[in-house]
Amino acid sequence: MYVSDDISEKRDELEGMKDLELSEGRWVEVCRLSRITPGTGAAALIDGEQIAVVRARNSENVFALSNFDPFSKAFVIARGIVGDREGTPKIASPIFKQSFDLRTGECLDDPSVRLPVYPTRITDGRIEVLVPSRGHGS
Amino acid sequence: MTERKELLVVGNGMVGHHFLNEAAARGLTSEYRIRAFGEEPRPAYDRVNLSKLFDGKTESDIALGSREHYEKLGVELELDETVVSMDVKAQTVTTQRGRTFAYDALVLATGSRPFVPDVPGKELPGCFVYRTIDDLDQIRAHAASCKTGIVIGGGLLGLEAAGALVSLGLKAHVVEFMPRLMPLQVDDVGGAVLKTRIESMGVELHLGKKTVEVMKSGERVCGLRFADGEELEADIVVFSAGIRARDELARHSGLAVGDRGGIAVDMQCRASAPNVFAIGECAALAGKTYGLVAPGYRMAEVAVRTLAGESADCGSFDLSTKLKLLGVDVGSFGDAFGAAPGSKTISLYDGVARTYKKLVLSEDQKHLLGGILVGDASSYSELLTYVQNQLDVGEHPEALIAPAGGGSGKPALGIDRLPDTAIICSCNNVDKGAIACAIREQKLTKLAMVKSCTKAGTTCGSCATLVGDILKSELKRAGVAVTNHICEHFPHSRQELYHLVRVRKIQSFDQLIAEHGKGEGCEICKPAVASILASTWNDYILKAEHEGLQDTNDRFLANIQKDGTYSVVPRVAAGEITPDQLIALGTIAKRHGLYTKITGGQRIDMFGARLEQLPAVWRELIDAGFESGHAYGKALRTVKSCVGSTWCRYGVQDSVGLALRIENRYKGLRSPHKLKGAVSGCARECAEAQGKDFGVIATEKGYNLYLCGNGGMKPQHALLFASDIDEETVIRYLDRFLMFYVRTADRLQRTAAWLNNLEGGLDYVKSVVIDDSLGICAELEAEMDHVVDTYQCEWKTTVESPERLTRFQPFVNSNEPDPNVVFVRERGQIRPALWEEKQGLVEAGQVHLPVLQPALSA
Ligand SMILES: Cc1cc2nc3c(=O)[nH]c(=O)nc-3n(C[C@H](O)[C@H](O)[C@H](O)COP(=O)(O)OP(=O)(O)OC[C@H]3O[C@@H](n4cnc5c(N)ncnc54)[C@H](O)[C@@H]3O)c2cc1C
Ligand code: HEM
Ligand code: SF4
Ligand code: SF4
Ligand code: FES
């Protein structure tokens, strides 16, 4: 199993150097941007990992976070409603409606819970997600 | 079925009534056949508010019980039937009509009778007491020919009776034997302030006067003579010299009574004979009787719980009172006379404002023990709360009664400071937690709703301000304090948004939020707007521009379940289904490995479909002739029906036919919340139409239409809206009613809650729908026609659109099914595996769980 803490601590750093290949991770192409309706999410399966890829309503911003809803223990985050709470972009789980910050994965209704998030970029109209490479950890 | 035991309740006054309510609420009606006897000719009424009959209220305003009410409770009521004797050995009672009833349990709730001192002339025409509606009727009739009235007794009830005489246009005198007014509630200074206030209202007070004779002229009252030889003229006399427990039945049958009257009872309200209870004013608890309603209600609850086999105890009673006597506020609470050893008193007498306030403090001056308020009792409930919850009064307790604007830093008793266990309504024993919880859970927004749900504030009314404060505080916490805004993204209520969409012809969420809102939207406003757009324009709800607005259920046209799979409910209009359709459902469910269950709405729910299975399941369902059942949407669900006159030997109309027509007409209608209907073929009501948003019950002459009922968490019966109307009228009224509801309700507000909040209630709906008082009926019908004409089966549209079907792929980059969806078999079908049962998959690396991180505190 990977240890995703590494990647999270590097998040801020990563934002600034999205197009750099990092030795701990690799960019994986998911689908065309147009495949995801603005303001909705879709699930992607990358290396057995379920990731919710979420597209903002009004921009080309794309977010990626775990598709696992820790409250219902089902993989459903991508099927939630996208929106904002006081400017924070978020998605609400379709099961019990807890909201998660799309940028940090933090649960806005229970700050003790936080989902892993993954950097994204758009290359030639395609969405790519930076996933940590396996290997260290388990 | 085993025979139920017999429970008899003697007396149908306030406490007897409360007992019946509580008994039914606690299910005693299944163990006992409950029968109540009332001496008065009418069911229980609110005696506390008796005097309101002189300020324009009617009998029905103060009614507590009614025949229908008791019928609903499952209780039998015999009115105008006095119980005249009881035999505690044989366990029977006998009534004045000579009927004898055996009991397994007997509850005496006979109340009190007014005490009339034994003075010569007390029986003369023109002498009255003040206790029942009949007394008031007689007083009113007699007073028509009178100019002056005297009330004997300057207590709480006497002053109320004096007020009644004033409102009948008489000059009123109050004669009190003691040297001050309300001797039980108010001290000397308070009594003096009260006296000046009352005199300034034209009521003449005669204190320290002992009446020795009621004088007559002819056969009528003409005045009183006092012990000091003075006389006072009057043509009507009302005795209000106290009350005496009605314990005569008990005395005659050998039950123990208190030293000062009242049926002696223990802390569980048990009298001295087996299986006999006494509650309310007729009971003497530890030798003491109580002339207030709150202790009586408590006794009723304790008796019910004791009968139900629970342990309960009366404890001690709070005898605090707040009244408006002739327009003067008087409050007396807790240890009003400073009886506690070492207690200290602070009082404030304002000769200009003519107010008097007294606080009794504990020896250490930390706690308030009681007090008296005259002239201004606005702080009564606040102070009482300090007493009941032993709150610290702070450094300057005097500030609690300082005049407003005194600048002395009053320790504001924010309602938020009170613990949840603080009793807010002592009459009905409701604490703060219960009120707050009802406000939160039932989304109450008006004081009237809080009162009707919790009963707090419905008896003496003195706690209403506190209840209002709790409401305000809860609403504020919920972020709806002063606004009815749907959420942070729109400064509008749902109703306003509906109006904007329609009037400005807005077609999409993007347009609405750009023009009338801000931000990105959220899970509150997006589905609400989607529903408004759908009710208004009836577009295909999965058009790309609407897709992101929908809850997952509406987005994937199925009901999500706890494991992320979906259930599928095809429409079975009116519950009518052919054998071939049943077989088709079975075959499809079997082929896709789904769990099947019959729903409460007369249809078949198929569970356990993964996202990617939905289109295939639906393609087969559509081929077999099924349509979407909209079980996933806030939309019309089912119109349930009984089999009706076609088969049923009692049926008078074809209920299935009408239900089919109604369901097919409104199917697909999006609404603020789900809508359910039903049609019964006769008054036996097998389809339970009175528990639905709209229900139709066949009659010999046509149909009765009922509106705004619902089951669920807080069931409410639908109300009769129109009787004996024909089928076309049913449809017309339904068109108008449904569209009116769709237009005006709040988000997630079912019709029952909508009606409860609608000013004017059912009569208003009748005026709009039947009499067209707003002139919108033609519009409402046209809007409904549009919805009906543009109906499409969303699943049919979906399976015909290859583009749409991509939405049902499990992953955008893979067609592998979600490995986390796992079933186990139980009772011959599948069920979702428990989380523990899936652990093996995680260990085997088949399911990858993310490592959840604690949020960084920085
Ligand atoms: C004008 C007025 C104002 C009041 N204001 C207040 C107030 O502000 N606050 C407060 O707390 N309390 C107030 N009270 C007192 C309150 O009304 C009583 O405490 C309450 O009604 C007691 O209820 P109960 O059921 O014990 O007695 P009741 O309400 O008197 O009911 C007893 C019933 O039993 C019937 N009955 C008696 N014997 C028999 C029999 N043998 N067979 C069949 N039926 C029988 C009687 O006819 C009566 O209908 C007021 C009372 C009056 C009259
Ligand atoms: C998560 C919440 C809920 C889910 C998933 C759910 C689901 C369902 C489904 C699928 C049905 C069958 C309906 C049909 O045949 O179309 C049903 C029926 C019913 N539901 Fe719910 N429901 C929910 C909440 C509620 C609530 C809050 C209430 C009460 C207000 C309620 C009251 C009912 C009733 C009374 C029926 C039977 C309908 C009838 O007999 O006509 N449900 N529910
Ligand atoms: S409601 Fe009437 S018609 Fe319908 S099944 Fe029951 S008895 Fe028969
Ligand atoms: S009653 Fe509760 S458990 Fe049962 S279906 Fe409704 S919401 Fe689910
Ligand atoms: S305290 Fe009397 S109604 Fe609440």
Coordinates of C-alpha atoms in Angstrom, one line a residue, chain B residues 422-777:
Chain B
A422 CA -34.9 23.3 31.7
I423 CA -38.7 23.0 32.0
I424 CA -40.1 25.7 29.8
C425 CA -43.8 24.9 29.9
S426 CA -44.8 23.8 33.3
C427 CA -48.4 23.2 32.3
N428 CA -47.5 20.5 29.9
N429 CA -44.1 19.6 31.3
V430 CA -42.1 20.3 28.2
D431 CA -38.4 21.0 28.5
K432 CA -36.2 23.1 26.3
G433 CA -34.5 20.1 24.7
A434 CA -37.8 18.8 23.5
I435 CA -38.9 22.1 22.0
A436 CA -35.5 22.7 20.3
C437 CA -35.5 19.2 19.0
A438 CA -39.0 19.5 17.5
I439 CA -38.0 22.8 15.9
R440 CA -34.9 21.3 14.3
E441 CA -36.3 17.9 13.3
Q442 CA -39.6 19.0 12.0
K443 CA -38.3 22.3 10.6
L444 CA -40.8 24.4 12.4
T445 CA -40.7 28.1 11.6
K446 CA -43.7 29.6 13.4
L447 CA -44.7 29.8 17.0
A448 CA -48.1 28.3 16.2
M449 CA -46.4 25.2 14.7
V450 CA -44.1 24.8 17.7
K451 CA -47.1 25.0 20.0
S452 CA -49.1 22.5 18.1
C453 CA -46.2 20.0 17.9
T454 CA -45.0 20.3 21.4
K455 CA -48.1 21.4 23.3
A456 CA -45.8 24.0 25.0
G457 CA -47.7 27.2 25.5
T458 CA -51.1 25.8 24.7
T459 CA -52.5 25.9 28.2
C460 CA -51.9 29.0 30.3
G461 CA -49.8 30.7 27.6
S462 CA -47.3 32.2 30.1
C463 CA -44.4 30.4 28.6
A464 CA -45.1 31.5 25.0
T465 CA -42.3 34.2 25.0
L466 CA -39.8 31.7 26.1
V467 CA -41.0 29.2 23.4
G468 CA -40.7 32.1 20.9
D469 CA -37.1 32.8 22.1
I470 CA -36.2 29.1 21.6
L471 CA -37.6 29.2 18.1
K472 CA -35.7 32.4 17.2
S473 CA -32.5 30.9 18.6
E474 CA -32.9 27.6 16.7
L475 CA -33.8 29.3 13.5
K476 CA -30.7 31.5 13.8
R477 CA -28.6 28.5 14.4
A478 CA -30.1 26.9 11.3
G479 CA -29.3 30.0 9.4
V480 CA -32.8 30.8 8.6
A481 CA -33.3 33.4 11.3
V482 CA -34.9 36.2 9.4
T483 CA -34.7 34.9 5.9
N484 CA -36.5 32.2 4.1
H485 CA -33.6 32.0 1.6
I486 CA -33.2 28.6 0.2
C487 CA -29.4 28.6 0.9
E488 CA -26.4 30.8 0.7
H489 CA -26.5 31.0 -3.1
F490 CA -29.8 32.6 -3.6
P491 CA -31.4 35.5 -1.6
H492 CA -34.8 34.0 -2.4
S493 CA -37.3 31.4 -1.1
R494 CA -38.3 28.5 -3.2
Q495 CA -41.5 30.2 -3.9
E496 CA -39.7 33.3 -5.2
L497 CA -37.4 31.2 -7.3
Y498 CA -40.4 29.4 -8.8
H499 CA -41.9 32.8 -9.6
L500 CA -38.6 34.1 -11.2
V501 CA -38.2 31.0 -13.3
R502 CA -41.7 31.3 -14.7
V503 CA -42.0 35.0 -15.1
R504 CA -38.5 35.6 -16.5
K505 CA -38.7 32.4 -18.5
I506 CA -35.5 31.1 -17.1
Q507 CA -34.4 27.8 -18.6
S508 CA -31.3 26.7 -16.7
F509 CA -29.6 26.8 -13.4
D510 CA -26.7 28.6 -14.9
Q511 CA -28.9 31.4 -16.1
L512 CA -30.8 31.6 -12.7
I513 CA -27.7 31.7 -10.6
A514 CA -26.0 34.2 -12.9
E515 CA -29.0 36.6 -12.8
H516 CA -30.3 36.0 -9.3
G517 CA -27.8 34.3 -7.2
K518 CA -24.1 33.9 -6.5
G519 CA -21.4 31.2 -6.3
E520 CA -21.6 27.7 -7.6
G521 CA -24.7 26.4 -6.0
C522 CA -24.9 23.3 -3.7
E523 CA -26.9 20.2 -2.9
I524 CA -29.7 22.3 -1.5
C525 CA -30.4 24.8 -4.3
K526 CA -29.4 22.7 -7.3
P527 CA -32.0 19.9 -6.9
A528 CA -34.6 22.5 -5.8
V529 CA -34.0 24.5 -9.0
A530 CA -34.0 21.3 -11.1
S531 CA -37.4 20.5 -9.6
I532 CA -38.7 24.0 -10.4
L533 CA -37.4 23.8 -13.9
A534 CA -39.0 20.4 -14.4
S535 CA -42.3 21.4 -12.9
T536 CA -42.3 24.5 -15.1
W537 CA -40.9 23.4 -18.4
N538 CA -41.0 19.6 -18.1
D539 CA -37.8 19.2 -20.0
Y540 CA -36.0 15.8 -20.1
I541 CA -34.3 16.0 -16.7
L542 CA -31.0 14.6 -17.9
K543 CA -30.3 17.3 -20.5
A544 CA -26.6 18.1 -20.1
E545 CA -27.4 21.5 -18.6
H546 CA -29.6 19.9 -15.9
E547 CA -27.4 16.9 -15.2
G548 CA -25.3 18.4 -12.5
L549 CA -28.3 19.7 -10.6
Q550 CA -29.8 16.4 -9.7
D551 CA -29.3 14.2 -6.7
T552 CA -27.8 10.9 -7.7
N553 CA -31.3 9.4 -7.7
D554 CA -32.6 11.8 -10.3
R555 CA -29.3 11.7 -12.2
F556 CA -29.3 8.0 -12.6
L557 CA -33.1 7.6 -12.5
A558 CA -32.9 5.1 -9.7
N559 CA -32.8 5.1 -5.9
I560 CA -29.3 4.8 -4.4
Q561 CA -28.9 2.4 -1.5
K562 CA -26.4 2.2 1.3
D563 CA -23.8 0.3 -0.7
G564 CA -23.9 2.6 -3.7
T565 CA -26.1 0.2 -5.8
Y566 CA -29.5 1.3 -7.0
S567 CA -33.0 0.1 -6.7
V568 CA -35.4 0.1 -9.6
V569 CA -39.2 0.7 -9.2
P570 CA -41.2 0.5 -12.4
R571 CA -44.6 2.2 -12.4
V572 CA -47.5 -0.1 -11.6
A573 CA -50.3 2.4 -11.8
A574 CA -52.9 1.9 -9.2
G575 CA -51.2 -1.3 -8.2
E576 CA -52.9 -3.1 -11.1
I577 CA -50.6 -5.6 -12.8
T578 CA -51.1 -8.4 -15.2
P579 CA -49.8 -11.9 -14.7
D580 CA -47.5 -11.4 -17.7
Q581 CA -46.1 -8.2 -16.3
L582 CA -45.5 -10.0 -13.0
I583 CA -43.7 -12.8 -14.8
A584 CA -41.7 -10.2 -16.8
L585 CA -40.6 -8.5 -13.6
G586 CA -39.6 -11.8 -12.1
T587 CA -37.7 -12.8 -15.1
I588 CA -35.8 -9.5 -15.4
A589 CA -35.0 -9.5 -11.7
K590 CA -33.7 -13.0 -11.9
R591 CA -31.7 -12.4 -14.9
H592 CA -29.9 -9.5 -13.3
G593 CA -29.6 -11.1 -9.9
L594 CA -31.7 -8.4 -8.1
Y595 CA -33.4 -8.6 -4.7
T596 CA -37.1 -8.0 -5.0
K597 CA -39.6 -6.6 -2.4
I598 CA -43.1 -5.3 -2.5
T599 CA -43.1 -1.6 -1.6
G600 CA -45.6 0.2 0.6
G601 CA -46.9 1.8 -2.5
Q602 CA -48.2 -1.3 -4.2
R603 CA -45.3 -1.8 -6.5
I604 CA -42.3 -4.0 -6.8
D605 CA -38.8 -2.7 -6.0
M606 CA -35.8 -4.4 -7.4
F607 CA -32.6 -3.8 -5.4
G608 CA -28.9 -4.3 -6.0
A609 CA -28.4 -3.0 -9.5
R610 CA -25.0 -1.6 -10.2
L611 CA -24.9 1.7 -12.1
E612 CA -23.9 0.0 -15.3
Q613 CA -26.7 -2.5 -15.0
L614 CA -29.4 0.1 -15.0
P615 CA -29.8 0.7 -18.8
A616 CA -30.0 -3.0 -19.5
V617 CA -32.6 -3.6 -16.8
W618 CA -34.6 -0.7 -18.1
R619 CA -34.4 -1.7 -21.7
E620 CA -35.9 -5.0 -20.7
L621 CA -38.5 -3.4 -18.5
I622 CA -39.5 -1.0 -21.3
D623 CA -39.8 -3.9 -23.7
A624 CA -42.2 -5.5 -21.3
G625 CA -44.3 -2.4 -21.3
F626 CA -43.1 -0.8 -18.1
E627 CA -42.4 2.9 -17.5
S628 CA -40.4 4.8 -14.9
G629 CA -42.0 4.8 -11.5
H630 CA -40.3 8.1 -10.5
A631 CA -39.6 6.5 -7.1
Y632 CA -36.2 8.3 -7.3
G633 CA -37.7 11.8 -7.7
K634 CA -39.6 14.4 -5.8
A635 CA -42.5 13.6 -7.9
L636 CA -45.8 11.8 -8.0
R637 CA -45.1 8.3 -6.6
T638 CA -48.1 6.1 -6.5
V639 CA -51.9 6.4 -6.5
K640 CA -52.8 3.4 -4.4
S641 CA -56.2 1.8 -4.8
C642 CA -58.4 -0.8 -3.4
V643 CA -60.0 -3.2 -5.7
G644 CA -63.3 -1.3 -5.7
S645 CA -66.7 -2.0 -7.0
T646 CA -65.4 -4.3 -9.8
W647 CA -64.8 -7.1 -7.4
C648 CA -65.5 -5.9 -3.9
R649 CA -69.0 -6.6 -2.6
Y650 CA -69.0 -3.2 -0.7
G651 CA -67.6 -1.0 -3.4
V652 CA -69.7 1.7 -4.8
Q653 CA -67.3 3.1 -7.5
D654 CA -64.5 1.8 -9.7
S655 CA -61.6 2.9 -7.5
V656 CA -59.0 1.1 -9.7
G657 CA -60.2 2.9 -12.8
L658 CA -60.1 6.3 -11.2
A659 CA -56.7 5.6 -9.5
L660 CA -55.3 4.6 -12.9
R661 CA -56.6 7.7 -14.5
I662 CA -55.2 9.9 -11.8
E663 CA -51.8 8.2 -11.6
N664 CA -51.4 8.3 -15.4
R665 CA -52.4 11.9 -15.5
Y666 CA -49.9 13.2 -12.9
K667 CA -47.1 10.7 -13.4
G668 CA -43.8 12.5 -13.9
L669 CA -45.0 15.7 -12.2
R670 CA -42.1 17.1 -10.3
S671 CA -43.0 18.7 -7.0
P672 CA -41.4 20.2 -3.9
H673 CA -41.5 16.8 -2.2
K674 CA -42.9 13.4 -3.1
L675 CA -46.6 13.1 -3.7
K676 CA -48.8 10.1 -2.9
G677 CA -52.4 9.5 -3.6
A678 CA -55.0 6.9 -3.2
V679 CA -58.5 6.0 -4.1
S680 CA -60.9 3.8 -2.0
G681 CA -64.0 2.2 -3.5
C682 CA -66.1 2.9 -0.4
A683 CA -66.1 4.4 3.1
R684 CA -64.3 1.3 4.4
E685 CA -61.2 3.0 3.1
C686 CA -59.0 0.0 2.3
A687 CA -56.6 2.2 0.3
E688 CA -55.9 4.4 3.3
A689 CA -56.6 7.5 1.2
Q690 CA -56.8 9.7 4.2
G691 CA -53.1 9.2 4.8
K692 CA -52.1 10.6 1.5
D693 CA -51.4 14.0 -0.1
F694 CA -54.6 13.5 -1.9
G695 CA -57.1 10.8 -1.3
V696 CA -60.4 10.0 -3.0
I697 CA -63.1 8.0 -1.3
A698 CA -66.1 6.8 -3.3
T699 CA -69.6 7.6 -2.1
E700 CA -73.0 6.6 -3.4
K701 CA -73.2 9.9 -5.2
G702 CA -69.7 10.4 -6.4
Y703 CA -66.4 11.0 -4.5
N704 CA -65.2 12.7 -1.4
L705 CA -61.8 14.4 -1.9
Y706 CA -59.3 14.6 0.9
L707 CA -56.2 16.7 0.8
C708 CA -52.9 17.1 2.6
G709 CA -52.4 14.0 4.6
N710 CA -49.2 12.0 5.0
G711 CA -47.8 9.0 6.7
G712 CA -44.2 8.8 7.7
M713 CA -42.5 10.4 10.7
K714 CA -45.3 12.6 11.7
P715 CA -48.5 11.2 10.3
Q716 CA -51.3 13.6 9.6
H717 CA -54.8 12.8 8.4
A718 CA -55.9 14.4 5.2
L719 CA -58.8 16.8 5.5
L720 CA -62.1 16.6 3.7
F721 CA -62.0 19.1 0.9
A722 CA -65.1 18.4 -1.2
S723 CA -68.0 15.9 -0.9
D724 CA -69.9 13.9 -3.5
I725 CA -68.2 15.5 -6.5
D726 CA -68.0 13.7 -9.8
E727 CA -64.9 12.4 -11.5
E728 CA -64.3 15.4 -13.7
T729 CA -64.5 17.7 -10.7
V730 CA -62.1 15.5 -8.8
I731 CA -59.6 15.9 -11.7
R732 CA -60.2 19.6 -12.0
Y733 CA -59.7 20.2 -8.3
L734 CA -56.6 18.0 -8.3
D735 CA -55.1 19.9 -11.2
R736 CA -55.5 23.2 -9.4
F737 CA -54.5 21.9 -6.0
L738 CA -51.4 20.2 -7.2
M739 CA -50.1 23.1 -9.3
F740 CA -50.9 25.6 -6.5
Y741 CA -48.9 23.4 -4.1
V742 CA -46.0 23.1 -6.6
R743 CA -46.0 26.9 -7.0
T744 CA -46.1 27.9 -3.4
A745 CA -44.5 25.2 -1.2
D746 CA -41.1 25.3 0.2
R747 CA -38.4 22.9 -0.8
L748 CA -39.0 19.4 0.7
Q749 CA -42.3 20.6 2.2
R750 CA -44.9 18.0 1.9
T751 CA -48.5 19.0 1.4
A752 CA -49.4 18.5 5.1
A753 CA -46.6 20.8 6.3
W754 CA -47.5 23.2 3.5
L755 CA -51.1 23.4 4.6
N756 CA -50.1 23.7 8.3
N757 CA -48.1 26.8 7.3
L758 CA -50.5 28.3 5.0
E759 CA -52.3 31.3 6.4
G760 CA -56.0 30.6 6.3
G761 CA -55.4 26.8 6.1
L762 CA -57.9 24.6 4.3
D763 CA -60.5 27.3 3.9
Y764 CA -57.9 29.3 2.0
V765 CA -57.1 26.4 -0.3
K766 CA -60.8 25.9 -0.9
S767 CA -61.3 29.5 -1.8
V768 CA -58.4 29.3 -4.3
V769 CA -59.2 26.0 -5.8
I770 CA -63.0 25.9 -5.7
D771 CA -64.0 29.6 -5.7
D772 CA -61.0 30.8 -7.8
S773 CA -60.5 33.7 -5.3
L774 CA -57.1 34.5 -6.8
G775 CA -58.3 34.2 -10.4
I776 CA -55.5 31.8 -11.2
C777 CA -57.4 28.5 -11.8

